[in-house]
Amino acid sequence: MKMIRASIIGFGSVGQGAAQVFLQKKKEIQKKGFDLKVVAVADSRSAAIDEKGLDLEMVLNSKKENGRVGSETLSGLEIIRNVEHEVVIETTPTDIETGGVGLENMLTAFEKGMDVVTSNKGPLALKYGELAEAAQKNNAKFRFEATVGGAMPAINLIRDTIAGNSIISIEGILNGTCNYILTRMMEEHASYEQMLAESQELGIAETDPTYDVEGIDAACKLVILANYVFDMKATYHDVDVKGITSITPEALALAQSEGYVIKQIGEVKDGLIQTSPRLVPESHPLAVGGTLNVISVQTDLAGTVTSTGRGAGSIETASAILSDLISIYRED
Amino acid sequence: MRVSMDIELKDTPGQLLCALTPISELRGNLKSIVHHHEERTPRGTIPVQLVFEAEPDNLDAIIEKLEENGIGISRVDEERLIEEGAVILIGHIVHTDIQDTIDSIDRTGYAEVVDISLSMPHINTTSSASLKICAVGIKELHEAISILKDVAEKKDLLVVEPIRAEFS
């Protein structure tokens, strides 16, 4: 059986989720015709390297117990440059200002002809064109299902399942935190501030929620879709963004009396990318509640195709990473 | 606009065609036709109910042509504003001249605000309102909402409009 050697660069919630899923799904991966061996793991201050394959259980324990993945001090970038392997699983945190270390990690991997599977939105929202070109030039695979809506099929749905269709437009809910807050505001007739506090307590919203509630996270995902599906060469700065912070419980009640819910909806159509609170008929497929994400793709042949699923969470996001790996290396 | 019309046809061949040709010639779009063939009016004619969309300027010409063709017209109802949409406004709606906001739609001549519900929970907090807008057609409804968005932007009001699928 062919052996695929991987590194996990970035060992926060998503990186750890990936390690757990690889341990749990060893047999399923083999059934797809290959063996996956993680030869290096790096977080922001430590690394673990073993060319024979790391014991991921030990790495996870070490991270849990002393906050480090191992005793090495090599950076992710040094691992990509110096440790022999086929695929870089890039799960460093999203940096929307510069693309962060993720951008350099991905470009370096491509230069070396390595494949990249990533959950990191920043580099794609800023420099998708450059990354896609680098991958193509070096004959490397570039997969990023996890960047748009976690476990909800989006990119791969469009690339594989409805391949051959022309895509007319895409609409959807691409941020679970906003969806949770709006859903709860309506259920409890409570203020935005109150439900933000609740979602922070539950770990659904970050301590600094700006990125989610101002629509920035959804905007990044829309840009990735716009570039991948419509070849728009857009960056995050091209998105017309309105967040949910000024939505009132009264507005939700008024909407409800007209048969609508208010949802933070992202849209790509006719060269325009926007995300804003919108009225969605209560019975419409986009009217999903809680932290769910949903995407509706309007096509020429299949009509409208809607996909929904969990947009965040460490195991859910790792599920998208696993499916990307399988789609690259499967032999069944 | 949408027109609903009751007409009467003589019980001879080709009558229905005489009734429909003027409508299609004047770019009317037939939506429904109910032909009560088993019924007769006291005059011995067959009652037919038509619903069609037409440009308001063409309606008189359509009626004239029908009469020329010997078609009896017993009722005409016009419904000018046939498309309806709801939007939600959030912000200092009243203090930014609510009358002017509504007028911006009414002034268009092709759309009107037909209903408004306002919720003002406390003094000094933002209000919310739902507006129902009616327009002569779907394109005009979009235009009206777009005008409202421009006005709202200047007044720092948020417009929550329906998703695109609502209109298709």
Short mmCIF file of C-alpha atoms in Angstrom, two decimals:
data_model
loop_
_atom_site.label_atom_id
_atom_site.label_comp_id
_atom_site.label_asym_id
_atom_site.label_seq_id
_atom_site.Cartn_x
_atom_site.Cartn_y
_atom_site.Cartn_z
CA MET A 1 0.00 0.00 0.00
CA LYS A 2 1.32 3.45 -0.80
CA MET A 3 2.52 5.51 2.13
CA ILE A 4 1.64 9.19 2.36
CA ARG A 5 3.81 11.19 4.75
CA ALA A 6 2.20 14.28 6.25
CA SER A 7 3.04 17.16 8.55
CA ILE A 8 0.50 19.01 10.68
CA ILE A 9 1.59 22.64 10.91
CA GLY A 10 -0.42 24.45 13.58
CA PHE A 11 -1.64 22.38 16.52
CA GLY A 12 -4.55 24.33 17.94
CA SER A 13 -8.08 23.01 17.99
CA VAL A 14 -8.17 22.07 14.28
CA GLY A 15 -4.68 20.51 14.19
CA GLN A 16 -5.46 18.44 17.28
CA GLY A 17 -8.81 17.47 15.79
CA ALA A 18 -7.01 16.23 12.68
CA ALA A 19 -4.60 14.14 14.79
CA GLN A 20 -7.53 12.59 16.69
CA VAL A 21 -9.39 11.82 13.47
CA PHE A 22 -6.27 10.18 11.90
CA LEU A 23 -5.95 7.92 14.95
CA GLN A 24 -9.64 7.07 14.90
CA LYS A 25 -9.91 6.52 11.13
CA LYS A 26 -6.70 4.58 10.43
CA LYS A 27 -8.61 1.58 9.03
CA GLU A 28 -11.01 3.68 6.94
CA ILE A 29 -8.05 5.49 5.38
CA GLN A 30 -6.40 2.14 4.53
CA LYS A 31 -9.62 1.01 2.88
CA LYS A 32 -9.21 3.97 0.53
CA GLY A 33 -5.90 2.52 -0.61
CA PHE A 34 -3.20 4.36 1.30
CA ASP A 35 -1.47 4.65 4.67
CA LEU A 36 -1.14 8.04 6.31
CA LYS A 37 1.97 8.63 8.41
CA VAL A 38 2.37 11.95 10.25
CA VAL A 39 6.13 12.59 10.33
CA ALA A 40 6.08 16.07 11.87
CA VAL A 41 3.82 18.23 14.02
CA ALA A 42 4.52 21.87 14.89
CA ASP A 43 2.76 24.45 17.01
CA SER A 44 3.87 28.06 17.45
CA ARG A 45 6.75 27.21 19.79
CA SER A 46 7.65 23.54 19.55
CA ALA A 47 7.80 20.58 17.18
CA ALA A 48 7.83 16.78 17.14
CA ILE A 49 9.52 14.96 14.29
CA ASP A 50 9.90 11.27 13.52
CA GLU A 51 10.56 10.05 10.03
CA LYS A 52 9.22 6.61 10.99
CA GLY A 53 5.89 8.21 11.94
CA LEU A 54 4.89 9.98 15.15
CA ASP A 55 2.79 8.44 17.88
CA LEU A 56 -0.08 10.94 17.61
CA GLU A 57 -1.52 9.84 20.95
CA MET A 58 1.72 10.91 22.62
CA VAL A 59 1.82 14.20 20.74
CA LEU A 60 -1.77 14.99 21.77
CA ASN A 61 -1.00 14.12 25.40
CA SER A 62 2.14 16.23 25.41
CA LYS A 63 0.18 19.21 24.02
CA LYS A 64 -2.49 18.71 26.67
CA GLU A 65 -0.10 18.29 29.58
CA ASN A 66 2.64 20.81 28.94
CA GLY A 67 1.33 22.91 26.06
CA ARG A 68 4.08 21.69 23.71
CA VAL A 69 3.94 19.06 21.01
CA GLY A 70 7.51 17.88 21.57
CA SER A 71 11.03 18.84 22.45
CA GLU A 72 12.17 20.11 19.04
CA THR A 73 12.23 23.83 18.30
CA LEU A 74 12.01 23.71 14.50
CA SER A 75 9.37 26.05 13.04
CA GLY A 76 6.67 24.86 10.69
CA LEU A 77 8.48 26.50 7.82
CA GLU A 78 11.73 24.68 8.67
CA ILE A 79 9.85 21.40 8.78
CA ILE A 80 8.37 22.04 5.33
CA ARG A 81 11.85 22.89 4.01
CA ASN A 82 13.81 20.09 5.65
CA VAL A 83 11.64 17.11 6.53
CA GLU A 84 10.83 14.81 3.64
CA HIS A 85 7.03 14.33 3.17
CA GLU A 86 4.25 14.56 0.60
CA VAL A 87 1.51 16.67 2.15
CA VAL A 88 1.39 19.67 4.48
CA ILE A 89 -1.73 19.95 6.61
CA GLU A 90 -1.76 23.68 7.28
CA THR A 91 -3.88 24.50 10.33
CA THR A 92 -2.23 27.65 11.69
CA PRO A 93 -4.61 30.42 12.84
CA THR A 94 -6.19 32.71 10.26
CA ASP A 95 -4.49 36.09 9.86
CA ILE A 96 -6.63 38.33 7.69
CA GLU A 97 -4.21 41.27 7.67
CA THR A 98 -1.13 39.63 6.15
CA GLY A 99 -1.98 35.98 5.62
CA GLY A 100 0.41 35.18 8.51
CA VAL A 101 2.83 32.26 8.59
CA GLY A 102 0.22 30.19 6.74
CA LEU A 103 0.87 32.03 3.49
CA GLU A 104 4.60 31.39 3.60
CA ASN A 105 4.08 27.79 4.70
CA MET A 106 1.79 27.09 1.74
CA LEU A 107 3.95 28.85 -0.85
CA THR A 108 7.06 27.06 0.40
CA ALA A 109 5.29 23.70 0.29
CA PHE A 110 4.23 24.30 -3.32
CA GLU A 111 7.75 25.37 -4.31
CA LYS A 112 8.91 22.01 -3.07
CA GLY A 113 6.15 20.26 -5.02
CA MET A 114 4.31 19.19 -1.88
CA ASP A 115 0.51 19.00 -1.69
CA VAL A 116 -1.35 21.25 0.78
CA VAL A 117 -4.61 20.63 2.64
CA THR A 118 -5.67 23.57 4.77
CA SER A 119 -8.31 25.02 7.07
CA ASN A 120 -6.60 28.43 7.15
CA LYS A 121 -8.72 31.10 5.45
CA GLY A 122 -6.37 34.08 5.70
CA PRO A 123 -3.92 33.23 2.91
CA LEU A 124 -6.75 32.22 0.55
CA ALA A 125 -8.82 35.33 1.26
CA LEU A 126 -5.82 37.53 0.41
CA LYS A 127 -3.72 35.66 -2.15
CA TYR A 128 -5.78 32.86 -3.66
CA GLY A 129 -4.55 33.55 -7.19
CA GLU A 130 -0.89 33.40 -6.21
CA LEU A 131 -1.41 30.18 -4.23
CA ALA A 132 -3.41 28.43 -6.95
CA GLU A 133 -0.81 29.40 -9.53
CA ALA A 134 2.09 28.18 -7.36
CA ALA A 135 0.30 24.85 -6.83
CA GLN A 136 -0.36 24.43 -10.53
CA LYS A 137 3.17 25.42 -11.56
CA ASN A 138 4.67 22.80 -9.26
CA ASN A 139 2.09 20.17 -10.07
CA ALA A 140 0.96 20.10 -6.46
CA LYS A 141 -2.55 19.48 -5.13
CA PHE A 142 -4.27 22.26 -3.17
CA ARG A 143 -7.39 21.42 -1.17
CA PHE A 144 -9.26 23.70 1.21
CA GLU A 145 -12.75 22.32 1.91
CA ALA A 146 -12.26 23.08 5.62
CA THR A 147 -11.89 26.83 4.96
CA VAL A 148 -15.54 27.23 3.91
CA GLY A 149 -18.12 26.09 6.42
CA GLY A 150 -16.21 23.32 8.24
CA ALA A 151 -17.94 19.97 7.75
CA MET A 152 -20.63 21.39 5.43
CA PRO A 153 -19.84 20.27 1.87
CA ALA A 154 -19.24 23.38 -0.24
CA ILE A 155 -16.10 23.38 -2.40
CA ASN A 156 -16.11 19.62 -3.01
CA LEU A 157 -19.86 19.66 -3.64
CA ILE A 158 -19.31 22.12 -6.47
CA ARG A 159 -16.11 20.48 -7.76
CA ASP A 160 -17.30 16.86 -7.73
CA THR A 161 -20.96 16.24 -7.03
CA ILE A 162 -22.45 18.85 -9.34
CA ALA A 163 -19.45 19.00 -11.70
CA GLY A 164 -20.39 20.14 -15.20
CA ASN A 165 -23.07 22.55 -14.00
CA SER A 166 -22.57 26.26 -14.56
CA ILE A 167 -22.91 28.03 -11.26
CA ILE A 168 -25.16 31.09 -11.41
CA SER A 169 -25.02 32.24 -7.80
CA ILE A 170 -24.20 31.14 -4.28
CA GLU A 171 -26.08 32.17 -1.15
CA GLY A 172 -25.67 30.94 2.37
CA ILE A 173 -25.02 31.21 6.07
CA LEU A 174 -21.28 30.89 6.53
CA ASN A 175 -20.82 31.82 10.17
CA GLY A 176 -22.20 29.64 12.95
CA THR A 177 -21.62 32.23 15.67
CA CYS A 178 -23.84 34.83 13.95
CA ASN A 179 -26.44 32.17 13.28
CA TYR A 180 -26.45 31.07 16.89
CA ILE A 181 -26.80 34.63 18.22
CA LEU A 182 -29.64 35.54 15.82
CA THR A 183 -31.45 32.25 16.45
CA ARG A 184 -31.26 32.70 20.20
CA MET A 185 -32.25 36.40 20.06
CA MET A 186 -35.41 35.36 18.27
CA GLU A 187 -36.16 32.43 20.56
CA GLU A 188 -35.68 34.40 23.76
CA HIS A 189 -36.64 37.85 22.52
CA ALA A 190 -33.32 38.91 24.02
CA SER A 191 -30.85 41.62 23.13
CA TYR A 192 -27.78 41.11 20.97
CA GLU A 193 -25.48 41.82 23.95
CA GLN A 194 -27.20 39.21 26.10
CA MET A 195 -26.99 36.46 23.50
CA LEU A 196 -23.41 37.35 22.60
CA ALA A 197 -22.56 36.87 26.28
CA GLU A 198 -24.35 33.50 26.26
CA SER A 199 -22.49 32.31 23.19
CA GLN A 200 -19.17 33.42 24.70
CA GLU A 201 -19.95 31.44 27.83
CA LEU A 202 -20.68 28.37 25.69
CA GLY A 203 -17.48 28.83 23.71
CA ILE A 204 -19.39 29.50 20.49
CA ALA A 205 -18.13 33.09 20.27
CA GLU A 206 -14.56 34.24 20.94
CA THR A 207 -13.68 36.69 23.72
CA ASP A 208 -13.14 39.21 20.93
CA PRO A 209 -16.10 38.39 18.68
CA THR A 210 -15.38 41.09 16.04
CA TYR A 211 -14.18 38.65 13.43
CA ASP A 212 -17.46 36.72 13.50
CA VAL A 213 -20.16 39.29 14.30
CA GLU A 214 -18.88 42.01 11.97
CA GLY A 215 -19.11 39.58 9.06
CA ILE A 216 -15.34 39.34 8.43
CA ASP A 217 -15.18 35.55 8.77
CA ALA A 218 -18.12 35.08 6.38
CA ALA A 219 -16.53 37.58 3.97
CA CYS A 220 -13.31 35.50 3.84
CA LYS A 221 -15.28 32.35 3.04
CA LEU A 222 -17.24 34.16 0.32
CA VAL A 223 -14.00 35.35 -1.26
CA ILE A 224 -12.67 31.79 -1.32
CA LEU A 225 -15.88 30.63 -3.04
CA ALA A 226 -15.89 33.59 -5.44
CA ASN A 227 -12.29 32.89 -6.47
CA TYR A 228 -12.62 29.14 -6.71
CA VAL A 229 -16.04 28.97 -8.37
CA PHE A 230 -16.19 32.19 -10.40
CA ASP A 231 -12.47 32.84 -10.86
CA MET A 232 -13.08 36.37 -9.61
CA LYS A 233 -9.55 37.20 -8.35
CA ALA A 234 -11.19 38.96 -5.42
CA THR A 235 -9.68 39.64 -2.03
CA TYR A 236 -11.36 40.11 1.31
CA HIS A 237 -11.35 43.87 0.67
CA ASP A 238 -13.77 43.51 -2.27
CA VAL A 239 -16.62 42.27 -0.07
CA ASP A 240 -19.49 44.55 0.94
CA VAL A 241 -19.79 43.66 4.64
CA LYS A 242 -22.53 44.41 7.16
CA GLY A 243 -22.55 42.57 10.49
CA ILE A 244 -25.27 41.68 12.97
CA THR A 245 -24.37 43.97 15.89
CA SER A 246 -27.24 46.42 15.31
CA ILE A 247 -29.99 43.79 14.96
CA THR A 248 -32.66 44.27 17.64
CA PRO A 249 -35.05 41.71 19.16
CA GLU A 250 -37.89 43.96 17.95
CA ALA A 251 -36.66 43.66 14.36
CA LEU A 252 -36.64 39.87 14.71
CA ALA A 253 -40.19 39.91 16.11
CA LEU A 254 -41.42 42.18 13.28
CA ALA A 255 -39.78 39.89 10.72
CA GLN A 256 -41.38 36.87 12.33
CA SER A 257 -44.83 38.42 12.15
CA GLU A 258 -44.29 38.72 8.38
CA GLY A 259 -43.23 35.06 8.15
CA TYR A 260 -39.49 35.71 8.03
CA VAL A 261 -36.40 35.04 10.09
CA ILE A 262 -33.34 37.31 9.96
CA LYS A 263 -30.12 35.52 8.96
CA GLN A 264 -26.62 36.71 8.19
CA ILE A 265 -26.52 35.80 4.49
CA GLY A 266 -23.49 35.82 2.23
CA GLU A 267 -24.01 36.07 -1.50
CA VAL A 268 -21.89 35.84 -4.63
CA LYS A 269 -23.66 36.83 -7.82
CA ASP A 270 -22.93 38.83 -10.97
CA GLY A 271 -19.44 39.77 -9.82
CA LEU A 272 -20.68 41.12 -6.49
CA ILE A 273 -19.76 39.65 -3.12
CA GLN A 274 -21.72 40.75 -0.09
CA THR A 275 -22.69 39.62 3.36
CA SER A 276 -25.45 41.26 5.39
CA PRO A 277 -28.46 40.48 7.58
CA ARG A 278 -31.35 39.45 5.30
CA LEU A 279 -34.96 38.33 5.58
CA VAL A 280 -35.37 34.61 4.88
CA PRO A 281 -38.86 33.03 4.67
CA GLU A 282 -39.30 30.71 7.64
CA SER A 283 -39.86 27.67 5.43
CA HIS A 284 -36.92 28.37 3.07
CA PRO A 285 -34.02 25.86 3.03
CA LEU A 286 -31.63 28.67 4.09
CA ALA A 287 -33.56 29.20 7.34
CA VAL A 288 -31.46 26.79 9.43
CA GLY A 289 -31.04 27.49 13.15
CA GLY A 290 -28.43 27.16 15.89
CA THR A 291 -24.79 27.11 14.83
CA LEU A 292 -25.51 25.40 11.50
CA ASN A 293 -24.08 26.63 8.23
CA VAL A 294 -25.90 26.30 4.93
CA ILE A 295 -25.12 26.98 1.30
CA SER A 296 -27.49 27.19 -1.66
CA VAL A 297 -25.93 26.90 -5.09
CA GLN A 298 -27.98 27.96 -8.08
CA THR A 299 -26.99 25.96 -11.15
CA ASP A 300 -28.07 25.70 -14.77
CA LEU A 301 -28.74 21.95 -14.87
CA ALA A 302 -29.44 20.84 -11.32
CA GLY A 303 -31.47 23.88 -10.28
CA THR A 304 -30.83 24.96 -6.72
CA VAL A 305 -28.76 22.58 -4.59
CA THR A 306 -28.61 23.18 -0.85
CA SER A 307 -26.12 21.71 1.60
CA THR A 308 -26.06 22.20 5.35
CA GLY A 309 -23.82 21.10 8.18
CA ARG A 310 -21.71 22.09 11.12
CA GLY A 311 -19.55 25.03 10.19
CA ALA A 312 -17.05 24.87 13.05
CA GLY A 313 -15.65 22.60 15.73
CA SER A 314 -12.40 20.74 15.86
CA ILE A 315 -13.58 17.27 14.79
CA GLU A 316 -16.03 18.68 12.21
CA THR A 317 -13.30 20.74 10.56
CA ALA A 318 -10.96 17.76 10.72
CA SER A 319 -13.62 15.78 8.85
CA ALA A 320 -13.27 18.19 5.93
CA ILE A 321 -9.46 17.85 6.08
CA LEU A 322 -9.74 14.04 6.04
CA SER A 323 -12.08 14.13 3.07
CA ASP A 324 -9.62 16.37 1.17
CA LEU A 325 -6.76 13.93 1.92
CA ILE A 326 -8.83 10.96 0.76
CA SER A 327 -9.89 12.77 -2.40
CA ILE A 328 -6.22 13.36 -3.30
CA TYR A 329 -4.77 9.94 -2.50
CA ARG A 330 -7.62 7.44 -2.77
CA GLU A 331 -7.15 4.36 -4.91
CA ASP A 332 -10.42 2.51 -4.71
CA MET B 1 -50.42 46.12 -13.87
CA ARG B 2 -52.68 43.14 -13.50
CA VAL B 3 -56.14 43.26 -15.10
CA SER B 4 -58.99 40.93 -14.38
CA MET B 5 -61.83 41.05 -16.93
CA ASP B 6 -65.14 39.30 -17.53
CA ILE B 7 -66.06 39.11 -21.20
CA GLU B 8 -68.87 37.51 -23.18
CA LEU B 9 -68.38 35.54 -26.40
CA LYS B 10 -70.88 34.61 -29.05
CA ASP B 11 -71.27 30.85 -29.46
CA THR B 12 -69.60 30.75 -32.87
CA PRO B 13 -66.14 29.46 -33.88
CA GLY B 14 -63.11 31.77 -33.65
CA GLN B 15 -64.59 34.03 -30.96
CA LEU B 16 -61.92 33.26 -28.34
CA LEU B 17 -59.19 34.14 -30.80
CA CYS B 18 -60.90 37.49 -31.47
CA ALA B 19 -60.74 38.16 -27.74
CA LEU B 20 -57.12 37.12 -27.15
CA THR B 21 -55.46 38.61 -30.22
CA PRO B 22 -55.87 42.27 -29.14
CA ILE B 23 -54.35 41.45 -25.74
CA SER B 24 -51.27 39.77 -27.16
CA GLU B 25 -50.89 42.38 -29.92
CA LEU B 26 -50.73 45.10 -27.28
CA ARG B 27 -48.07 43.15 -25.35
CA GLY B 28 -50.42 41.89 -22.66
CA ASN B 29 -49.31 38.74 -20.83
CA LEU B 30 -52.17 36.31 -20.27
CA LYS B 31 -52.11 34.74 -16.81
CA SER B 32 -55.34 32.82 -16.64
CA ILE B 33 -58.41 32.12 -18.74
CA VAL B 34 -61.58 30.39 -17.57
CA HIS B 35 -64.03 29.51 -20.31
CA HIS B 36 -67.49 28.69 -18.91
CA HIS B 37 -68.64 26.79 -21.97
CA GLU B 38 -71.54 25.08 -20.23
CA GLU B 39 -73.00 28.38 -18.99
CA ARG B 40 -74.97 30.99 -20.88
CA THR B 41 -75.71 34.60 -19.99
CA PRO B 42 -79.33 35.84 -20.37
CA ARG B 43 -78.11 37.21 -23.70
CA GLY B 44 -77.14 33.70 -24.83
CA THR B 45 -73.39 34.48 -24.77
CA ILE B 46 -70.65 32.42 -23.09
CA PRO B 47 -68.99 34.07 -20.06
CA VAL B 48 -65.17 34.03 -19.98
CA GLN B 49 -62.90 35.32 -17.19
CA LEU B 50 -59.47 36.63 -18.15
CA VAL B 51 -56.52 37.72 -16.04
CA PHE B 52 -53.59 39.36 -17.80
CA GLU B 53 -50.72 41.75 -17.17
CA ALA B 54 -50.43 44.81 -19.37
CA GLU B 55 -48.83 48.24 -19.51
CA PRO B 56 -51.29 50.72 -17.91
CA ASP B 57 -51.12 52.93 -21.05
CA ASN B 58 -52.32 50.05 -23.25
CA LEU B 59 -55.46 49.08 -21.35
CA ASP B 60 -57.79 51.55 -23.08
CA ALA B 61 -56.56 50.42 -26.49
CA ILE B 62 -57.12 46.77 -25.56
CA ILE B 63 -60.71 47.48 -24.48
CA GLU B 64 -61.35 49.46 -27.67
CA LYS B 65 -60.03 46.64 -29.88
CA LEU B 66 -62.14 44.04 -28.03
CA GLU B 67 -65.26 46.10 -28.55
CA GLU B 68 -64.38 46.54 -32.24
CA ASN B 69 -64.20 42.75 -32.47
CA GLY B 70 -67.73 42.51 -31.03
CA ILE B 71 -66.66 41.14 -27.66
CA GLY B 72 -68.90 42.17 -24.77
CA ILE B 73 -67.06 43.39 -21.64
CA SER B 74 -69.08 43.10 -18.43
CA ARG B 75 -66.37 43.90 -15.83
CA VAL B 76 -62.82 45.32 -15.69
CA ASP B 77 -60.73 45.38 -12.50
CA GLU B 78 -57.27 46.84 -12.44
CA GLU B 79 -54.73 45.94 -9.85
CA ARG B 80 -51.85 48.29 -10.38
CA LEU B 81 -49.44 47.29 -7.59
CA ILE B 82 -49.04 43.58 -7.99
CA GLU B 83 -45.70 42.84 -6.37
CA GLU B 84 -45.26 43.04 -2.63
CA GLY B 85 -42.12 42.93 -0.50
CA ALA B 86 -41.27 43.43 3.14
CA VAL B 87 -38.16 45.09 4.53
CA ILE B 88 -37.03 45.73 8.07
CA LEU B 89 -35.44 49.04 9.08
CA ILE B 90 -33.30 49.42 12.20
CA GLY B 91 -31.98 52.71 13.61
CA HIS B 92 -33.29 56.10 14.64
CA ILE B 93 -36.16 55.76 12.21
CA VAL B 94 -38.50 58.44 13.54
CA HIS B 95 -35.88 61.08 14.34
CA THR B 96 -34.39 60.82 10.86
CA ASP B 97 -37.70 62.00 9.34
CA ILE B 98 -39.79 58.90 8.78
CA GLN B 99 -42.11 60.84 6.45
CA ASP B 100 -39.20 61.62 4.13
CA THR B 101 -38.10 57.96 4.19
CA ILE B 102 -41.58 56.82 3.14
CA ASP B 103 -41.88 59.62 0.57
CA SER B 104 -38.70 58.45 -1.14
CA ILE B 105 -40.63 55.31 -2.17
CA ASP B 106 -44.04 56.93 -2.76
CA ARG B 107 -42.46 59.60 -4.98
CA THR B 108 -41.31 56.98 -7.49
CA GLY B 109 -44.83 56.62 -8.88
CA TYR B 110 -44.27 52.89 -9.38
CA ALA B 111 -44.05 51.80 -5.75
CA GLU B 112 -45.74 52.67 -2.47
CA VAL B 113 -45.29 51.94 1.20
CA VAL B 114 -48.61 50.29 2.07
CA ASP B 115 -47.98 49.25 5.66
CA ILE B 116 -45.62 50.12 8.47
CA SER B 117 -45.20 48.63 11.93
CA LEU B 118 -42.93 50.46 14.30
CA SER B 119 -41.39 49.24 17.52
CA MET B 120 -39.71 51.78 19.83
CA PRO B 121 -38.77 49.97 23.03
CA HIS B 122 -37.09 52.85 24.92
CA ILE B 123 -36.24 56.50 24.41
CA ASN B 124 -32.67 56.82 23.10
CA THR B 125 -32.45 53.24 21.85
CA THR B 126 -32.77 52.28 18.23
CA SER B 127 -36.20 51.57 16.79
CA SER B 128 -37.18 48.81 14.40
CA ALA B 129 -39.83 48.94 11.71
CA SER B 130 -41.23 46.61 9.13
CA LEU B 131 -42.31 48.21 5.87
CA LYS B 132 -44.49 46.63 3.26
CA ILE B 133 -43.81 47.95 -0.21
CA CYS B 134 -46.03 47.33 -3.22
CA ALA B 135 -44.85 47.97 -6.76
CA VAL B 136 -46.13 47.65 -10.32
CA GLY B 137 -43.62 44.89 -11.10
CA ILE B 138 -40.72 42.89 -9.73
CA LYS B 139 -38.10 45.14 -11.33
CA GLU B 140 -39.75 48.20 -9.82
CA LEU B 141 -39.89 46.54 -6.40
CA HIS B 142 -36.12 45.96 -6.58
CA GLU B 143 -35.61 49.58 -7.62
CA ALA B 144 -37.75 50.84 -4.75
CA ILE B 145 -35.77 48.80 -2.22
CA SER B 146 -32.56 50.06 -3.74
CA ILE B 147 -33.75 53.69 -3.37
CA LEU B 148 -34.71 52.95 0.23
CA LYS B 149 -31.20 51.57 0.86
CA ASP B 150 -29.61 54.77 -0.46
CA VAL B 151 -31.82 56.94 1.76
CA ALA B 152 -31.20 54.65 4.75
CA GLU B 153 -27.44 54.80 4.25
CA LYS B 154 -27.52 58.61 4.56
CA LYS B 155 -29.63 58.34 7.71
CA ASP B 156 -27.47 55.59 9.21
CA LEU B 157 -30.35 53.10 9.17
CA LEU B 158 -29.86 49.40 8.48
CA VAL B 159 -32.12 47.89 5.81
CA VAL B 160 -32.74 44.16 6.13
CA GLU B 161 -34.12 43.05 2.78
CA PRO B 162 -35.37 39.64 1.63
CA ILE B 163 -32.96 37.15 0.08
CA ARG B 164 -32.82 37.11 -3.69
CA ALA B 165 -34.64 33.77 -3.94
CA GLU B 166 -37.72 35.51 -2.53
CA PHE B 167 -38.02 37.45 -5.75
CA SER B 168 -37.52 34.68 -8.25
#
